[in-house]
PDB file of C-alpha atoms in Angstrom:
ATOM      1  CA  MET A 180       0.000   0.000   0.000  1.00  0.00           C
ATOM      2  CA  SER A 181       1.442   3.355  -0.933  1.00  0.00           C
ATOM      3  CA  ALA A 182       1.651   6.180   1.569  1.00  0.00           C
ATOM      4  CA  GLU A 183      -1.448   8.268   0.886  1.00  0.00           C
ATOM      5  CA  PRO A 184      -2.907  11.108   2.949  1.00  0.00           C
ATOM      6  CA  ILE A 185      -4.392   9.598   6.108  1.00  0.00           C
ATOM      7  CA  ALA A 186      -7.753  11.265   5.682  1.00  0.00           C
ATOM      8  CA  SER A 187      -7.814  11.281   1.898  1.00  0.00           C
ATOM      9  CA  HIS A 188     -11.192   9.568   1.718  1.00  0.00           C
ATOM     10  CA  VAL A 189     -13.934   9.828   4.312  1.00  0.00           C
ATOM     11  CA  PRO A 190     -16.822   7.587   3.273  1.00  0.00           C
ATOM     12  CA  ASP A 191     -20.314   9.036   3.354  1.00  0.00           C
ATOM     13  CA  ARG A 192     -21.886   5.675   4.077  1.00  0.00           C
ATOM     14  CA  ASP A 193     -21.744   3.752   7.333  1.00  0.00           C
ATOM     15  CA  PHE A 194     -20.592   0.160   7.670  1.00  0.00           C
ATOM     16  CA  THR A 195     -23.445  -1.690   9.316  1.00  0.00           C
ATOM     17  CA  GLN A 196     -23.324  -4.787  11.438  1.00  0.00           C
ATOM     18  CA  GLY A 197     -24.733  -7.016   8.749  1.00  0.00           C
ATOM     19  CA  GLU A 198     -22.185  -5.831   6.238  1.00  0.00           C
ATOM     20  CA  ASP A 199     -18.949  -5.850   8.183  1.00  0.00           C
ATOM     21  CA  ASP A 200     -19.393  -7.693  11.474  1.00  0.00           C
ATOM     22  CA  GLU A 201     -19.766 -10.953   9.568  1.00  0.00           C
ATOM     23  CA  ARG A 202     -16.408 -10.558   7.823  1.00  0.00           C
ATOM     24  CA  ALA A 203     -14.383 -13.649   8.662  1.00  0.00           C
ATOM     25  CA  TYR A 204     -10.968 -13.354  10.231  1.00  0.00           C
ATOM     26  CA  SER A 205      -8.029 -14.882   8.417  1.00  0.00           C
ATOM     27  CA  ASP A 206      -5.174 -13.653  10.591  1.00  0.00           C
ATOM     28  CA  GLU A 207      -4.450 -16.300  13.201  1.00  0.00           C
ATOM     29  CA  LEU A 208      -1.109 -15.749  14.914  1.00  0.00           C
ATOM     30  CA  THR A 209       1.717 -18.043  13.912  1.00  0.00           C
ATOM     31  CA  ASP A 210       3.742 -19.902  16.531  1.00  0.00           C
ATOM     32  CA  ALA A 211       6.667 -17.547  15.907  1.00  0.00           C
ATOM     33  CA  GLU A 212       4.447 -14.495  16.405  1.00  0.00           C
ATOM     34  CA  ARG A 213       3.035 -15.887  19.647  1.00  0.00           C
ATOM     35  CA  THR A 214       6.534 -16.590  20.922  1.00  0.00           C
ATOM     36  CA  LEU A 215       7.630 -13.040  20.120  1.00  0.00           C
ATOM     37  CA  LEU A 216       4.616 -11.492  21.856  1.00  0.00           C
ATOM     38  CA  ASN A 217       5.071 -13.712  24.909  1.00  0.00           C
ATOM     39  CA  ARG A 218       8.720 -12.700  25.143  1.00  0.00           C
ATOM     40  CA  TYR A 219       8.289  -8.943  24.841  1.00  0.00           C
ATOM     41  CA  THR A 220       4.798  -7.947  26.011  1.00  0.00           C
ATOM     42  CA  ASP A 221       4.883  -5.847  29.195  1.00  0.00           C
ATOM     43  CA  GLY A 222       1.648  -4.678  30.782  1.00  0.00           C
ATOM     44  CA  ILE A 223       3.408  -1.848  32.598  1.00  0.00           C
ATOM     45  CA  ALA A 224       3.839  -0.135  29.227  1.00  0.00           C
ATOM     46  CA  VAL A 225       0.095   0.519  28.973  1.00  0.00           C
ATOM     47  CA  PHE A 226       0.293   2.556  32.185  1.00  0.00           C
ATOM     48  CA  LEU A 227       3.371   4.499  31.140  1.00  0.00           C
ATOM     49  CA  ALA A 228       2.672   5.000  27.431  1.00  0.00           C
ATOM     50  CA  GLY A 229      -1.106   4.805  27.057  1.00  0.00           C
ATOM     51  CA  PRO A 230      -1.911   8.538  27.141  1.00  0.00           C
ATOM     52  CA  ALA A 231       0.996   9.260  24.799  1.00  0.00           C
ATOM     53  CA  ASN A 232      -0.350   6.818  22.259  1.00  0.00           C
ATOM     54  CA  VAL A 233      -3.786   8.409  22.461  1.00  0.00           C
ATOM     55  CA  ALA A 234      -2.125  11.761  21.777  1.00  0.00           C
ATOM     56  CA  ILE A 235      -0.350  10.374  18.704  1.00  0.00           C
ATOM     57  CA  GLN A 236      -3.615   8.985  17.340  1.00  0.00           C
ATOM     58  CA  LEU A 237      -5.512  12.228  17.917  1.00  0.00           C
ATOM     59  CA  ALA A 238      -2.746  14.364  16.436  1.00  0.00           C
ATOM     60  CA  GLN A 239      -4.309  13.519  13.068  1.00  0.00           C
ATOM     61  CA  ARG A 240      -6.919  16.261  12.944  1.00  0.00           C
ATOM     62  CA  PRO A 241      -9.923  14.165  11.796  1.00  0.00           C
ATOM     63  CA  VAL A 242      -9.313  11.662  14.598  1.00  0.00           C
ATOM     64  CA  GLY A 243      -8.791  14.402  17.154  1.00  0.00           C
ATOM     65  CA  ARG A 244     -11.913  16.306  16.156  1.00  0.00           C
ATOM     66  CA  GLY A 245     -13.933  13.102  16.185  1.00  0.00           C
ATOM     67  CA  VAL A 246     -13.011  12.499  19.812  1.00  0.00           C
ATOM     68  CA  VAL A 247     -13.204  16.104  21.015  1.00  0.00           C
ATOM     69  CA  GLU A 248     -16.618  16.663  19.412  1.00  0.00           C
ATOM     70  CA  SER A 249     -18.030  13.249  20.316  1.00  0.00           C
ATOM     71  CA  THR A 250     -21.464  13.226  21.926  1.00  0.00           C
ATOM     72  CA  VAL A 251     -20.949   9.652  23.184  1.00  0.00           C
ATOM     73  CA  HIS A 252     -20.358  10.794  26.762  1.00  0.00           C
ATOM     74  CA  SER A 253     -20.382   7.250  28.130  1.00  0.00           C
ATOM     75  CA  GLY A 254     -17.006   6.740  26.444  1.00  0.00           C
ATOM     76  CA  SER A 255     -15.440  10.084  27.374  1.00  0.00           C
ATOM     77  CA  VAL A 256     -12.088   9.698  29.128  1.00  0.00           C
ATOM     78  CA  TYR A 257     -12.736  12.918  31.061  1.00  0.00           C
ATOM     79  CA  ARG A 258     -16.111  11.716  32.347  1.00  0.00           C
ATOM     80  CA  HIS A 259     -15.354   8.018  32.783  1.00  0.00           C
ATOM     81  CA  PRO A 260     -11.556   7.531  32.962  1.00  0.00           C
ATOM     82  CA  PHE A 261     -11.656   4.103  34.596  1.00  0.00           C
ATOM     83  CA  LYS A 262     -14.188   2.766  32.126  1.00  0.00           C
ATOM     84  CA  ARG A 263     -12.115   4.145  29.267  1.00  0.00           C
ATOM     85  CA  PHE A 264      -9.034   2.420  30.662  1.00  0.00           C
ATOM     86  CA  ARG A 265     -10.926  -0.874  30.898  1.00  0.00           C
ATOM     87  CA  THR A 266     -12.282  -0.752  27.366  1.00  0.00           C
ATOM     88  CA  THR A 267      -9.089   0.484  25.713  1.00  0.00           C
ATOM     89  CA  ILE A 268      -6.724  -1.933  27.442  1.00  0.00           C
ATOM     90  CA  GLY A 269      -9.233  -4.719  26.938  1.00  0.00           C
ATOM     91  CA  TYR A 270      -9.253  -3.964  23.217  1.00  0.00           C
ATOM     92  CA  LEU A 271      -5.464  -4.332  23.006  1.00  0.00           C
ATOM     93  CA  ASP A 272      -5.458  -7.785  24.559  1.00  0.00           C
ATOM     94  CA  VAL A 273      -8.587  -8.994  22.766  1.00  0.00           C
ATOM     95  CA  ALA A 274      -7.205  -7.832  19.423  1.00  0.00           C
ATOM     96  CA  MET A 275      -3.811  -9.449  19.854  1.00  0.00           C
ATOM     97  CA  ARG A 276      -4.724 -12.634  21.734  1.00  0.00           C
ATOM     98  CA  GLY A 277      -8.483 -13.118  21.645  1.00  0.00           C
ATOM     99  CA  ASP A 278     -10.191 -15.920  19.751  1.00  0.00           C
ATOM    100  CA  ASP A 279     -12.228 -15.100  16.652  1.00  0.00           C
ATOM    101  CA  GLN A 280     -15.567 -15.036  18.459  1.00  0.00           C
ATOM    102  CA  LEU A 281     -14.387 -12.707  21.222  1.00  0.00           C
ATOM    103  CA  ARG A 282     -12.827 -10.400  18.655  1.00  0.00           C
ATOM    104  CA  ALA A 283     -16.049 -10.374  16.612  1.00  0.00           C
ATOM    105  CA  ASP A 284     -18.134  -9.633  19.711  1.00  0.00           C
ATOM    106  CA  TYR A 285     -15.837  -6.812  20.724  1.00  0.00           C
ATOM    107  CA  ARG A 286     -15.746  -5.385  17.216  1.00  0.00           C
ATOM    108  CA  HIS A 287     -19.537  -5.274  17.207  1.00  0.00           C
ATOM    109  CA  ALA A 288     -19.542  -3.494  20.588  1.00  0.00           C
ATOM    110  CA  VAL A 289     -17.051  -0.928  19.295  1.00  0.00           C
ATOM    111  CA  ASN A 290     -19.142  -0.446  16.139  1.00  0.00           C
ATOM    112  CA  VAL A 291     -22.188   0.397  18.236  1.00  0.00           C
ATOM    113  CA  SER A 292     -20.264   3.093  20.114  1.00  0.00           C
ATOM    114  CA  HIS A 293     -18.736   4.422  16.865  1.00  0.00           C
ATOM    115  CA  ARG A 294     -21.970   4.849  14.896  1.00  0.00           C
ATOM    116  CA  PRO A 295     -22.819   8.338  16.247  1.00  0.00           C
ATOM    117  CA  VAL A 296     -19.248   9.590  15.728  1.00  0.00           C
ATOM    118  CA  ARG A 297     -19.303  11.532  12.474  1.00  0.00           C
ATOM    119  CA  SER A 298     -18.731  15.154  11.580  1.00  0.00           C
ATOM    120  CA  GLY A 299     -21.611  17.604  11.693  1.00  0.00           C
ATOM    121  CA  PRO A 300     -22.370  20.699   9.609  1.00  0.00           C
ATOM    122  CA  ASN A 301     -20.247  22.894  11.914  1.00  0.00           C
ATOM    123  CA  SER A 302     -17.269  20.567  12.244  1.00  0.00           C
ATOM    124  CA  PRO A 303     -14.003  22.138  10.997  1.00  0.00           C
ATOM    125  CA  VAL A 304     -12.979  18.877   9.316  1.00  0.00           C
ATOM    126  CA  LYS A 305     -14.875  15.917   7.921  1.00  0.00           C
ATOM    127  CA  TYR A 306     -14.632  12.634   9.818  1.00  0.00           C
ATOM    128  CA  ASN A 307     -16.435   9.343  10.337  1.00  0.00           C
ATOM    129  CA  ALA A 308     -15.465   6.770  12.962  1.00  0.00           C
ATOM    130  CA  PHE A 309     -15.963   4.032  10.349  1.00  0.00           C
ATOM    131  CA  ASN A 310     -13.434   5.560   7.959  1.00  0.00           C
ATOM    132  CA  ARG A 311     -10.965   2.732   7.353  1.00  0.00           C
ATOM    133  CA  ASP A 312      -8.127   5.130   6.549  1.00  0.00           C
ATOM    134  CA  LEU A 313      -8.512   6.760   9.956  1.00  0.00           C
ATOM    135  CA  GLN A 314      -8.846   3.388  11.678  1.00  0.00           C
ATOM    136  CA  LEU A 315      -5.669   2.247   9.944  1.00  0.00           C
ATOM    137  CA  TRP A 316      -3.902   5.283  11.394  1.00  0.00           C
ATOM    138  CA  VAL A 317      -5.159   4.458  14.895  1.00  0.00           C
ATOM    139  CA  ALA A 318      -4.095   0.802  14.598  1.00  0.00           C
ATOM    140  CA  THR A 319      -0.712   1.838  13.208  1.00  0.00           C
ATOM    141  CA  CYS A 320      -0.172   4.203  16.139  1.00  0.00           C
ATOM    142  CA  ILE A 321      -0.822   1.325  18.527  1.00  0.00           C
ATOM    143  CA  PHE A 322       1.679  -0.839  16.642  1.00  0.00           C
ATOM    144  CA  TYR A 323       4.218   2.001  16.842  1.00  0.00           C
ATOM    145  CA  GLY A 324       3.686   2.228  20.603  1.00  0.00           C
ATOM    146  CA  TYR A 325       3.922  -1.540  20.982  1.00  0.00           C
ATOM    147  CA  ARG A 326       7.242  -1.654  19.141  1.00  0.00           C
ATOM    148  CA  ASP A 327       8.593   1.483  20.823  1.00  0.00           C
ATOM    149  CA  SER A 328       7.963   0.093  24.307  1.00  0.00           C
ATOM    150  CA  MET A 329       9.469  -3.282  23.394  1.00  0.00           C
ATOM    151  CA  THR A 330      12.683  -1.832  22.023  1.00  0.00           C
ATOM    152  CA  ARG A 331      13.161   0.737  24.777  1.00  0.00           C
ATOM    153  CA  MET A 332      12.739  -1.922  27.471  1.00  0.00           C
ATOM    154  CA  HIS A 333      14.426  -4.892  25.803  1.00  0.00           C
ATOM    155  CA  GLY A 334      16.692  -3.537  23.076  1.00  0.00           C
ATOM    156  CA  PRO A 335      16.443  -3.584  19.273  1.00  0.00           C
ATOM    157  CA  LEU A 336      14.507  -6.295  17.477  1.00  0.00           C
ATOM    158  CA  SER A 337      16.147  -8.274  14.718  1.00  0.00           C
ATOM    159  CA  ALA A 338      14.989  -7.689  11.147  1.00  0.00           C
ATOM    160  CA  GLU A 339      13.035 -10.944  11.304  1.00  0.00           C
ATOM    161  CA  GLU A 340      11.412  -9.977  14.615  1.00  0.00           C
ATOM    162  CA  GLU A 341      10.456  -6.574  13.204  1.00  0.00           C
ATOM    163  CA  GLU A 342       8.584  -8.234  10.354  1.00  0.00           C
ATOM    164  CA  LEU A 343       6.976 -10.801  12.676  1.00  0.00           C
ATOM    165  CA  LEU A 344       5.719  -8.097  15.033  1.00  0.00           C
ATOM    166  CA  LEU A 345       4.368  -5.974  12.183  1.00  0.00           C
ATOM    167  CA  HIS A 346       2.539  -8.957  10.716  1.00  0.00           C
ATOM    168  CA  ALA A 347       1.103  -9.974  14.100  1.00  0.00           C
ATOM    169  CA  CYS A 348      -0.171  -6.458  14.758  1.00  0.00           C
ATOM    170  CA  ARG A 349      -2.419  -6.490  11.692  1.00  0.00           C
ATOM    171  CA  ARG A 350      -4.975  -7.795  14.200  1.00  0.00           C
ATOM    172  CA  LEU A 351      -5.073  -4.315  15.741  1.00  0.00           C
ATOM    173  CA  GLY A 352      -6.686  -3.171  12.496  1.00  0.00           C
ATOM    174  CA  THR A 353      -8.809  -6.176  11.617  1.00  0.00           C
ATOM    175  CA  THR A 354     -10.429  -6.104  15.055  1.00  0.00           C
ATOM    176  CA  LEU A 355     -11.748  -2.733  13.901  1.00  0.00           C
ATOM    177  CA  GLN A 356     -12.878  -2.282  10.279  1.00  0.00           C
ATOM    178  CA  VAL A 357      -9.492  -2.529   8.546  1.00  0.00           C
ATOM    179  CA  PRO A 358      -9.256  -5.510   6.155  1.00  0.00           C
ATOM    180  CA  ALA A 359      -6.043  -7.511   6.405  1.00  0.00           C
ATOM    181  CA  ASP A 360      -4.974  -6.458   2.904  1.00  0.00           C
ATOM    182  CA  MET A 361      -4.900  -2.796   4.005  1.00  0.00           C
ATOM    183  CA  TRP A 362      -2.227  -3.519   6.617  1.00  0.00           C
ATOM    184  CA  HIS A 363       1.415  -2.704   5.921  1.00  0.00           C
ATOM    185  CA  ALA A 364       2.986  -5.534   3.932  1.00  0.00           C
ATOM    186  CA  ASN A 365       6.488  -5.029   5.345  1.00  0.00           C
ATOM    187  CA  ARG A 366       8.597  -2.740   7.484  1.00  0.00           C
ATOM    188  CA  ALA A 367       9.614  -0.488   4.574  1.00  0.00           C
ATOM    189  CA  GLU A 368       5.960   0.099   3.726  1.00  0.00           C
ATOM    190  CA  PHE A 369       5.165   0.866   7.365  1.00  0.00           C
ATOM    191  CA  GLU A 370       8.062   3.337   7.637  1.00  0.00           C
ATOM    192  CA  ALA A 371       6.902   5.199   4.522  1.00  0.00           C
ATOM    193  CA  TYR A 372       3.331   5.340   5.811  1.00  0.00           C
ATOM    194  CA  TRP A 373       4.503   6.463   9.259  1.00  0.00           C
ATOM    195  CA  ALA A 374       6.703   9.251   7.922  1.00  0.00           C
ATOM    196  CA  ASP A 375       3.816  10.463   5.761  1.00  0.00           C
ATOM    197  CA  GLY A 376       1.428  10.344   8.722  1.00  0.00           C
ATOM    198  CA  LEU A 377       3.752  12.333  10.982  1.00  0.00           C
ATOM    199  CA  ALA A 378       4.125  14.938   8.238  1.00  0.00           C
ATOM    200  CA  GLN A 379       0.330  15.422   8.345  1.00  0.00           C
ATOM    201  CA  ILE A 380       0.144  16.078  12.095  1.00  0.00           C
ATOM    202  CA  GLU A 381      -2.152  19.009  12.843  1.00  0.00           C
ATOM    203  CA  VAL A 382      -3.503  19.892  16.270  1.00  0.00           C
ATOM    204  CA  ASP A 383      -5.844  22.811  16.923  1.00  0.00           C
ATOM    205  CA  ASP A 384      -5.964  24.621  20.278  1.00  0.00           C
ATOM    206  CA  GLU A 385      -9.010  22.768  21.601  1.00  0.00           C
ATOM    207  CA  THR A 386      -7.569  19.367  20.772  1.00  0.00           C
ATOM    208  CA  ARG A 387      -4.183  20.388  22.203  1.00  0.00           C
ATOM    209  CA  ASP A 388      -5.747  21.313  25.549  1.00  0.00           C
ATOM    210  CA  TYR A 389      -7.671  18.031  25.520  1.00  0.00           C
ATOM    211  CA  LEU A 390      -4.535  15.952  24.912  1.00  0.00           C
ATOM    212  CA  VAL A 391      -2.228  17.800  27.286  1.00  0.00           C
ATOM    213  CA  GLY A 392      -4.878  17.346  29.970  1.00  0.00           C
ATOM    214  CA  ILE A 393      -4.732  13.582  29.431  1.00  0.00           C
ATOM    215  CA  ILE A 394      -0.927  13.580  29.503  1.00  0.00           C
ATOM    216  CA  ASP A 395      -0.987  15.574  32.765  1.00  0.00           C
ATOM    217  CA  LEU A 396      -3.509  13.095  34.221  1.00  0.00           C
ATOM    218  CA  LYS A 397      -6.189  15.777  34.624  1.00  0.00           C
ATOM    219  CA  ILE A 398      -8.727  13.088  33.735  1.00  0.00           C
ATOM    220  CA  MET A 399      -8.223  11.510  37.181  1.00  0.00           C
ATOM    221  CA  PRO A 400      -9.453  12.541  40.644  1.00  0.00           C
ATOM    222  CA  ALA A 401      -7.319  15.226  42.302  1.00  0.00           C
ATOM    223  CA  PRO A 402      -5.396  12.938  44.705  1.00  0.00           C
ATOM    224  CA  LEU A 403      -4.245  10.745  41.804  1.00  0.00           C
ATOM    225  CA  GLN A 404      -3.276  13.829  39.796  1.00  0.00           C
ATOM    226  CA  TRP A 405      -1.095  15.068  42.653  1.00  0.00           C
ATOM    227  CA  LEU A 406       0.529  11.694  43.246  1.00  0.00           C
ATOM    228  CA  PHE A 407       1.132  10.525  39.696  1.00  0.00           C
ATOM    229  CA  GLY A 408       0.685  13.553  37.421  1.00  0.00           C
ATOM    230  CA  PRO A 409       4.365  14.636  37.199  1.00  0.00           C
ATOM    231  CA  VAL A 410       5.580  11.063  36.700  1.00  0.00           C
ATOM    232  CA  MET A 411       2.995  10.354  34.011  1.00  0.00           C
ATOM    233  CA  ARG A 412       3.834  13.586  32.213  1.00  0.00           C
ATOM    234  CA  PHE A 413       7.520  12.621  32.137  1.00  0.00           C
ATOM    235  CA  PHE A 414       6.891   9.172  30.687  1.00  0.00           C
ATOM    236  CA  ASN A 415       4.230  10.229  28.221  1.00  0.00           C
ATOM    237  CA  VAL A 416       6.164  13.177  26.842  1.00  0.00           C
ATOM    238  CA  GLY A 417       9.084  10.779  26.489  1.00  0.00           C
ATOM    239  CA  TYR A 418       7.037   8.340  24.437  1.00  0.00           C
ATOM    240  CA  LEU A 419       5.845  11.002  21.989  1.00  0.00           C
ATOM    241  CA  PRO A 420       7.546  11.324  18.595  1.00  0.00           C
ATOM    242  CA  PRO A 421       9.219  14.750  18.232  1.00  0.00           C
ATOM    243  CA  GLU A 422       6.616  15.818  15.659  1.00  0.00           C
ATOM    244  CA  VAL A 423       3.781  15.293  18.136  1.00  0.00           C
ATOM    245  CA  ARG A 424       5.684  16.965  20.986  1.00  0.00           C
ATOM    246  CA  GLU A 425       6.149  20.006  18.794  1.00  0.00           C
ATOM    247  CA  ALA A 426       2.458  20.065  17.816  1.00  0.00           C
ATOM    248  CA  LEU A 427       1.488  19.914  21.495  1.00  0.00           C
ATOM    249  CA  ARG A 428       4.116  22.554  22.420  1.00  0.00           C
ATOM    250  CA  LEU A 429       5.833  20.249  24.887  1.00  0.00           C
ATOM    251  CA  THR A 430       9.542  20.479  25.645  1.00  0.00           C
ATOM    252  CA  TRP A 431      11.981  17.582  25.999  1.00  0.00           C
ATOM    253  CA  THR A 432      15.727  17.689  26.572  1.00  0.00           C
ATOM    254  CA  ASP A 433      18.565  15.300  25.741  1.00  0.00           C
ATOM    255  CA  ARG A 434      19.091  14.780  29.471  1.00  0.00           C
ATOM    256  CA  GLN A 435      15.447  13.767  29.903  1.00  0.00           C
ATOM    257  CA  GLU A 436      15.782  11.378  26.955  1.00  0.00           C
ATOM    258  CA  ARG A 437      18.797   9.656  28.553  1.00  0.00           C
ATOM    259  CA  LYS A 438      17.026   9.359  31.887  1.00  0.00           C
ATOM    260  CA  PHE A 439      13.860   8.070  30.218  1.00  0.00           C
ATOM    261  CA  ASN A 440      15.693   5.356  28.303  1.00  0.00           C
ATOM    262  CA  ALA A 441      17.732   4.321  31.346  1.00  0.00           C
ATOM    263  CA  ILE A 442      14.602   3.852  33.467  1.00  0.00           C
ATOM    264  CA  LEU A 443      12.901   1.791  30.782  1.00  0.00           C
ATOM    265  CA  ARG A 444      15.954  -0.453  30.375  1.00  0.00           C
ATOM    266  CA  VAL A 445      15.898  -1.129  34.115  1.00  0.00           C
ATOM    267  CA  LEU A 446      12.183  -1.918  33.966  1.00  0.00           C
ATOM    268  CA  GLY A 447      12.879  -4.312  31.094  1.00  0.00           C
ATOM    269  CA  ILE A 448      15.574  -6.105  33.082  1.00  0.00           C
ATOM    270  CA  ALA A 449      13.223  -6.398  36.054  1.00  0.00           C
ATOM    271  CA  SER A 450      10.297  -7.698  33.988  1.00  0.00           C
ATOM    272  CA  ARG A 451      12.029 -10.350  31.892  1.00  0.00           C
ATOM    273  CA  PRO A 452      12.275 -13.045  34.594  1.00  0.00           C
ATOM    274  CA  LEU A 453       8.580 -12.722  35.509  1.00  0.00           C
ATOM    275  CA  PRO A 454       6.029 -15.281  34.273  1.00  0.00           C
ATOM    276  CA  GLY A 455       4.116 -14.147  31.208  1.00  0.00           C
ATOM    277  CA  ILE A 456       0.809 -14.101  33.057  1.00  0.00           C
ATOM    278  CA  VAL A 457       2.293 -11.565  35.509  1.00  0.00           C
ATOM    279  CA  ARG A 458       3.996  -9.454  32.851  1.00  0.00           C
ATOM    280  CA  ARG A 459       0.739  -9.067  30.905  1.00  0.00           C
ATOM    281  CA  ILE A 460      -1.149  -7.486  33.827  1.00  0.00           C
ATOM    282  CA  PRO A 461      -3.396  -5.463  33.464  1.00  0.00           C
ATOM    283  CA  MET A 462      -4.170  -6.460  29.855  1.00  0.00           C
ATOM    284  CA  ASN A 463      -5.096 -10.051  30.686  1.00  0.00           C
ATOM    285  CA  TRP A 464      -7.196  -8.841  33.613  1.00  0.00           C
ATOM    286  CA  MET A 465      -9.190  -6.626  31.263  1.00  0.00           C
ATOM    287  CA  THR A 466      -9.792  -9.565  28.930  1.00  0.00           C
ATOM    288  CA  LEU A 467     -11.102 -11.620  31.845  1.00  0.00           C
ATOM    289  CA  ASN A 468     -13.402  -8.714  32.668  1.00  0.00           C
ATOM    290  CA  ILE A 469     -14.671  -8.612  29.077  1.00  0.00           C
ATOM    291  CA  ARG A 470     -15.333 -12.359  29.063  1.00  0.00           C
ATOM    292  CA  ALA A 471     -17.186 -12.059  32.359  1.00  0.00           C
ATOM    293  CA  ARG A 472     -19.286  -9.154  31.071  1.00  0.00           C
ATOM    294  CA  ARG A 473     -20.154 -11.128  27.954  1.00  0.00           C
ATOM    295  CA  ALA A 474     -21.193 -14.136  30.029  1.00  0.00           C
ATOM    296  CA  LEU A 475     -23.387 -11.909  32.218  1.00  0.00           C
ATOM    297  CA  GLY A 476     -24.968 -10.171  29.229  1.00  0.00           C
ATOM    298  CA  LYS A 477     -23.454  -6.776  30.118  1.00  0.00           C
ATOM    299  CA  PRO A 478     -22.167  -4.262  27.546  1.00  0.00           C
ATOM    300  CA  LEU A 479     -18.574  -4.933  26.540  1.00  0.00           C
ATOM    301  CA  VAL A 480     -17.864  -1.252  25.824  1.00  0.00           C
TER     302      VAL A 480
END
């Protein structure tokens, strides 16, 4: 797939349950991909890098406006931060490790919440939560964050591991509305797409305030802001690509970069001996929660 503008085509039509939820999956993980994920997945990364990854996703203006203008208040991170954490982290684990039925059920639940998210007559940019180009950007941002955390904590991946991880992470897109053939065929294709996407970063003042508030943990109750806000700001600014830092008007020094990388290397050393079931916390916990909610007939999202 060539690197095209992220929001080059925003479809006017919706993708309904009957049309897309029945699309069969054909992207089972290989044994080599499972081994790689088991070796390098660290749940602590979702705490340290989660808000940064949200900021990268929303730095594409159509995605950012879609979230900032959303009238789906039940999914607002500012109104329901703990619910948003549960659903977002649950999505990551379901997408990467869930069976086909759980992924289909979760995709349907996400579709229901996405249906009202489309630009209105007064929106400054056109968007639609079912736009596959925008969903590909979101899924690609998550892959970028996945790889970035792995390499900062555990060192560079080999060329073969890079390709394995990229191929495995196609599930981040297919668990949304992105067909497998839209995913990046190889690392070179991903790098071209990523460079093009970063060149299109555009953040207006309202979206900037929204994202910096998340990075500063202003979404949480005051005691948690006071306790963890400065630490979370340090880690999340560290995880941002320079292009996004600049768009958000955030500063970062070489000294901070060295400190950031040193801390993550230590965390990687500490995590490697732990059993996989421990290292995956809280992602596996969120999947258990989703399975329990499904069994009890409760909404998954």
